Short mmCIF file of C-alpha atoms and ligand atoms in Angstrom, two decimals:
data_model
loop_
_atom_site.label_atom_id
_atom_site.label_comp_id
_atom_site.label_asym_id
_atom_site.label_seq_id
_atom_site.Cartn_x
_atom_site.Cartn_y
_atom_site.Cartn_z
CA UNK A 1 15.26 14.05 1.78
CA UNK A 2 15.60 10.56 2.48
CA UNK A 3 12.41 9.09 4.14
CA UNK A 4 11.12 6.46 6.51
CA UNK A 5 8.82 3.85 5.86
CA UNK A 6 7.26 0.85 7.79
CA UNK A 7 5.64 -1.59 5.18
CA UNK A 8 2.69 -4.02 6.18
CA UNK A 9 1.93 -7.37 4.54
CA UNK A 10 0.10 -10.16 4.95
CA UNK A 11 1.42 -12.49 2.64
CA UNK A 12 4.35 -13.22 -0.34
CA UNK A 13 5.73 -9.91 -0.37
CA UNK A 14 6.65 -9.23 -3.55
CA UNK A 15 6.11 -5.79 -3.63
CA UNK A 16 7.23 -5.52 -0.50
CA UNK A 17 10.41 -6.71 -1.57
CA UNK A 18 10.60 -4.75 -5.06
CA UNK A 19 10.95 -2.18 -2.51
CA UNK A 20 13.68 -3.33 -0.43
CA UNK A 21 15.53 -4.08 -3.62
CA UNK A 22 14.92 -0.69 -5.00
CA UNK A 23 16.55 0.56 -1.72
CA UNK A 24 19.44 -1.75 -1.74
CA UNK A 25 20.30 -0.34 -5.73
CA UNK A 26 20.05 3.03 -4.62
CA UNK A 27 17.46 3.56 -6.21
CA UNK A 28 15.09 4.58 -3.17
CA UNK A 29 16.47 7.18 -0.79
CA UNK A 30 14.26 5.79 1.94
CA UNK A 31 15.19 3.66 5.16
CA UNK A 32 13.04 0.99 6.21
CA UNK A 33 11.92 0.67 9.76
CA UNK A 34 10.27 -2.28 10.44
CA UNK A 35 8.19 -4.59 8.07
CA UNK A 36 4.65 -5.65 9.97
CA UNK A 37 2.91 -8.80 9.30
CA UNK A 38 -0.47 -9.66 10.78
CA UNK A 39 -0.02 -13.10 9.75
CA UNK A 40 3.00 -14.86 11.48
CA UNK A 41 3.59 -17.45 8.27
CA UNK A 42 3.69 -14.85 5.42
CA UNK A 43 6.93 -15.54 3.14
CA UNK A 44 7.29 -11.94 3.35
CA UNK A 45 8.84 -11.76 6.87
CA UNK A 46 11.50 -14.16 5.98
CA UNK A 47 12.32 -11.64 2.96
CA UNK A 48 12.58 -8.93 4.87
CA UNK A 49 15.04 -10.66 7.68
CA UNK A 50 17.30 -11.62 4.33
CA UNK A 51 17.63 -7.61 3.33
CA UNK A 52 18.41 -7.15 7.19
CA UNK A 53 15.20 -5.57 7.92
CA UNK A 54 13.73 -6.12 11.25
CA UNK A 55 9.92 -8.04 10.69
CA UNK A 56 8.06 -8.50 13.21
CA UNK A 57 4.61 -10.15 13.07
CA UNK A 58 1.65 -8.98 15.50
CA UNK A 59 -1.18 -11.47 14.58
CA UNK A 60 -4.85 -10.59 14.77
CA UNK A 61 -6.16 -13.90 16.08
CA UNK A 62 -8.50 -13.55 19.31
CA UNK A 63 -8.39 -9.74 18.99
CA UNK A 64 -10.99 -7.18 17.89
CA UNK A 65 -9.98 -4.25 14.54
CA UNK A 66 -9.60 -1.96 17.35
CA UNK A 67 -7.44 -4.02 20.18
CA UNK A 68 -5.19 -5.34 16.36
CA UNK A 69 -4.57 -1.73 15.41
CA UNK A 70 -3.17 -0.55 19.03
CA UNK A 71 -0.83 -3.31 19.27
CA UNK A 72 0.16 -2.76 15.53
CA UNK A 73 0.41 0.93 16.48
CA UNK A 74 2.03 -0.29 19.43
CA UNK A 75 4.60 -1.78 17.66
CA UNK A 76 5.28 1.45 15.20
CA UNK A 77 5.38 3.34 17.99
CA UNK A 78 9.09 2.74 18.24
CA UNK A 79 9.93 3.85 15.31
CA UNK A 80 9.86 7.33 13.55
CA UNK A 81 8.18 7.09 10.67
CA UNK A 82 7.01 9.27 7.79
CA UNK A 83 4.89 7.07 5.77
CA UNK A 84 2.75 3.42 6.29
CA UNK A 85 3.02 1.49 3.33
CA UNK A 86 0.92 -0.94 2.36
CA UNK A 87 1.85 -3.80 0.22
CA UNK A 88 -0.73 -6.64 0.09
CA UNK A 89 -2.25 -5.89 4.09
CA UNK A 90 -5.01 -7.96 3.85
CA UNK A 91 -6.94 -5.80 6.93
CA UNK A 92 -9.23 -2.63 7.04
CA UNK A 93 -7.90 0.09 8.56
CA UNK A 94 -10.04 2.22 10.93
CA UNK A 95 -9.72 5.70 11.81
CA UNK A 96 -8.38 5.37 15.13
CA UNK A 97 -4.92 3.39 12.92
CA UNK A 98 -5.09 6.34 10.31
CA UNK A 99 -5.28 9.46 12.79
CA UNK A 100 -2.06 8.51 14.36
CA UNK A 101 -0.85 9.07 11.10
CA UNK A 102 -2.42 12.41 10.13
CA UNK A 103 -0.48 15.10 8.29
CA UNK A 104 -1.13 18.68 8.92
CA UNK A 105 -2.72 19.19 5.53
CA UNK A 106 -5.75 17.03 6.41
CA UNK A 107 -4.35 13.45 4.95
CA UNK A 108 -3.09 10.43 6.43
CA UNK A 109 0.41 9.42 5.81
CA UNK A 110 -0.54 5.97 4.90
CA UNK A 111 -0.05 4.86 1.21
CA UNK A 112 -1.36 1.34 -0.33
CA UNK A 113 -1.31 -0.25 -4.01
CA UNK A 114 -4.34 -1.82 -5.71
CA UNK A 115 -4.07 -3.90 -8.77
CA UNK A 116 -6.57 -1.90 -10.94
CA UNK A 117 -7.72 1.41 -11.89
CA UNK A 118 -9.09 2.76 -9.63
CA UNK A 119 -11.94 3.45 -8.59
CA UNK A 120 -12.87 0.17 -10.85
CA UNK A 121 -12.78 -2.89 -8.99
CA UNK A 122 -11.75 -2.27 -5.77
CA UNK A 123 -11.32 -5.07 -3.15
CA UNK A 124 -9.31 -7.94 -2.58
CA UNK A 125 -9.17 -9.69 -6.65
CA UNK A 126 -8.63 -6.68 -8.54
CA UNK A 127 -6.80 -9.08 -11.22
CA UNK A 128 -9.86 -11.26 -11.52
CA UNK A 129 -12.43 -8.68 -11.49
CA UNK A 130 -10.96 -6.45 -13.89
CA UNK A 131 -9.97 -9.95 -16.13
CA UNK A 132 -13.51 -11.25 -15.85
CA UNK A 133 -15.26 -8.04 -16.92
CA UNK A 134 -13.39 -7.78 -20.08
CA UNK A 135 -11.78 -4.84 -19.41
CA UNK A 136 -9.19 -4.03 -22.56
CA UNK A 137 -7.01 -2.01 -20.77
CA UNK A 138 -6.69 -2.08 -16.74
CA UNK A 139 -3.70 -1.36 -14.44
CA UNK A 140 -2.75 -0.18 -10.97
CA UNK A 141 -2.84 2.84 -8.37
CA UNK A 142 -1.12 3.72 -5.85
CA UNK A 143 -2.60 5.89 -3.62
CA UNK A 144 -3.35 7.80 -0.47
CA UNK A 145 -5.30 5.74 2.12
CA UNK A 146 -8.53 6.76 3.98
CA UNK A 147 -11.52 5.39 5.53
CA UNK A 148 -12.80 3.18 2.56
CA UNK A 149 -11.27 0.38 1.09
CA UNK A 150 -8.92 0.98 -1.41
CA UNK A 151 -10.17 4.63 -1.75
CA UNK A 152 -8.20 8.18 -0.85
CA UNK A 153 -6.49 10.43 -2.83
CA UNK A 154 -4.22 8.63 -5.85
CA UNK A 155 -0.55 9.11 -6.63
CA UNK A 156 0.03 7.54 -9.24
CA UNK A 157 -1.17 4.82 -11.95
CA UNK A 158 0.26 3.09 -15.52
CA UNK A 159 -1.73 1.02 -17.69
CA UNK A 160 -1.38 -1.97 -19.36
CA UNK A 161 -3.25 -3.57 -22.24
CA UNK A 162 -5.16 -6.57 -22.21
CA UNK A 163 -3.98 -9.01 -25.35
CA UNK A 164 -6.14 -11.41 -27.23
CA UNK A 165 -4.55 -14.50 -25.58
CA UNK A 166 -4.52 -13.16 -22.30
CA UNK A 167 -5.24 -15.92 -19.12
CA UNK A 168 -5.93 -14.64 -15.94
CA UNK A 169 -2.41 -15.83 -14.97
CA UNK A 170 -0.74 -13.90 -17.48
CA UNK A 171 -2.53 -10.75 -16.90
CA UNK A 172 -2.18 -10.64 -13.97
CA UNK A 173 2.16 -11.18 -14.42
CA UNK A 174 1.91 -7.81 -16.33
CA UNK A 175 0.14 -5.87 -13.36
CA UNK A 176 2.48 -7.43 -10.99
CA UNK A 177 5.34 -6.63 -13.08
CA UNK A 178 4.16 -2.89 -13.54
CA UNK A 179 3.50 -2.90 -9.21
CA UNK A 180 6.82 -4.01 -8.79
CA UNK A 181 8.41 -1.03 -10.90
CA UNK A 182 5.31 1.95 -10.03
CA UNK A 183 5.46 1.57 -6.32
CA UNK A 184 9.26 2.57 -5.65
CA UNK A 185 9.21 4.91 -8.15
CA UNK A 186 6.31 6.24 -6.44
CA UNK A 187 7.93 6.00 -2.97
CA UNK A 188 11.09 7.79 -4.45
CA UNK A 189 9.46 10.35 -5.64
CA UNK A 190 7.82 11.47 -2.41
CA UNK A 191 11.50 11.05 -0.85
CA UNK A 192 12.81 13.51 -3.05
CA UNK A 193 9.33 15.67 -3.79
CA UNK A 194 7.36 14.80 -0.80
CA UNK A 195 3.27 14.44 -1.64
CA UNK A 196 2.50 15.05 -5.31
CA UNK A 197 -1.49 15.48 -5.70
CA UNK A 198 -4.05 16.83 -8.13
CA UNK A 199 -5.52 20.33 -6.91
CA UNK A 200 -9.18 18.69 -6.78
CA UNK A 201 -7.75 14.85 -4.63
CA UNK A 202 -8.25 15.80 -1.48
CA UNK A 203 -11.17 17.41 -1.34
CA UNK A 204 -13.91 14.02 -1.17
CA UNK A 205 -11.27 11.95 0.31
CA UNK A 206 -10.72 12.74 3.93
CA UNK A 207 -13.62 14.39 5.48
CA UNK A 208 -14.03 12.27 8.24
CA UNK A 209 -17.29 11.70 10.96
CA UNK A 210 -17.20 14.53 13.13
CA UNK A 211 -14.93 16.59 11.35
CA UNK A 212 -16.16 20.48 10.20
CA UNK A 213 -13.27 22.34 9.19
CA UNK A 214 -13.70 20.89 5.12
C1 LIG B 1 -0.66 -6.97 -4.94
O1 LIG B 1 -1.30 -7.31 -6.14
C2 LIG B 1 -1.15 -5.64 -4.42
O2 LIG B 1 -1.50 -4.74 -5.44
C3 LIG B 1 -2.37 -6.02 -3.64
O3 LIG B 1 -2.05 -7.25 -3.02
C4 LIG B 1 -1.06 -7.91 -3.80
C5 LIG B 1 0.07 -8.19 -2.87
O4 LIG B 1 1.07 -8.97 -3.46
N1 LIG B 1 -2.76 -4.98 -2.72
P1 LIG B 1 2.51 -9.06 -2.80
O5 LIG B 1 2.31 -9.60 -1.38
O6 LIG B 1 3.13 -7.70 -2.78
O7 LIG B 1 3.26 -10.03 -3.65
#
C-alpha cells in the first residue's frame, strides 16, 4: 500500500531529503504531499522544490502554539494524508495538532526521529548530551509522537558505538548517517506493513487529559 506523508522541518533537511531520495530510488512506496517549514529560510524548502515537491512555509512569528498549529493544520488540510513526519521540527506539538491526526486504535499518526536512545536524552542536542555523558554506545529512534517531547510509542532504533577518538563532530556523522538510512526504512515498512508496535507501547503513551476509555 503505498502511503502519504507530509514532512515538517525547520531547518537543513537532511533527513528530510534521505527521504525524498529513498522515494525517487524506489525504494519508498510513499508519495509526498507537501513539505512544511515553520521557518521561511530553512535550506530544506529549497530541497524539496528540487525533488518537485511542493514546500510551503507557514512561519510562527507573531502567533501563539495554538493560532501556529491551525494554520499549519490549515495548510494540511488540503491534502490527504496518512502520516506527519517529523524530521528536525523544531516546535512542540499540542494536542489540539495531534487529535486531528488520531487513528482509531488510540495513537496519533504523527511519527518523529530523535538522535538518541530513547528515552535517554531527549530534547533538542541529543548528539551532545549523549557525547558529553560518555555514553559508549548511543543511537536513534524513531517513533510514535504524543504529548511529550520526544516521547510516544517507538518504531524503531539501531545503535552505534562510540570509538576512542570520537569528537562530537564525528559522532554525531555516524548518527546522522544511521537517521538517514533508519527513517525510510522505517517509513517503508509502515507502507508495506502499516504500524509495527510492541504489545506493551501503547499502553503509557497516549492516555490523554480527559480521556477514560484506557
Ligand atoms: C536530526 O538529528 C533529527 O534526529 C533531529 O533533528 C535533526 C534534524 O536534522 N530531530 P535534519 O534537518 O534532518 O538534517
Amino acid at each position: 500500500m503505498s502511503i502519504c506523508l507530509a514532512v515538517l522541518v525547520s531547518g537543513r533537511g537532511s533527513n528530510m531529503k534521505a527521504i525524498l531520495e529513498a522515494r525517487a530510488q524506489g525504494r519508498l512506496d510513499a508519495s509526498i504531499s507537501v513539505v512544511l517549514s515553520n521557518n521561511p529560510d530553512a535550506p530544506a524548502l529549497e530541497i524539496a522544490r528540487q525533488y518537485g515537491v511542493p514546500a510551503v512555509a507557514v512561519s510562527h512569528k507573531g502567533l501563539t502554539r495554538e493560532q501556529h498549529e491551525k494554520k499549519v493544520l490549515e495548510e494540511l488540510g488540503k491534502y490527504k494524508i496518512d502520516f506527519v513526519v517529523l524530521a528536525g521540527y523544531m516546535r512542540i506539538l499540542t494536542s489540539q495538532f495531534l487529535n486531528a491526526f488520531r487513528h482509531p486504535s488510540g495513537y496519533f499518526r504523527v511519527i518523529n526521529i530523535h538522535p538518541s536512545i530513547l528515552p535517554a536524552f531527549p530534547g533538542a542536542s541529543g548528539y551532545e548530551d549523549a557525547f558529553a555523558y560518555g555514553v559508549r554506545i548511543s543511537g536513534v529512534t524513531v517513533h510514535l509522537v504524543d504529548e511529550q517531547v520526544d516521547h510516544g510509542p517507538i518504531l524503531a532504533q539501531a545503535c552505534f558505538v562510540r570509538e576512542d577518538d570520537d569528537t562530537l563532530e564525528s559522532f554525531r556523522a555516524r548518527g546522522l548517517e544511521l537517521e538517514h538510512r533508519l527513517y525510510p526504512s522505517v517509513l517503508q515498512s509502515i507502507a508495506l506493513q502499516g504500524i509495527n508496535l510492541l504489545p506493551q507501547a501503547l499502553k503509557p503513551a497516549v492516555i490523554t487529559a480527559g480521556d477514560t476509555s484506557h
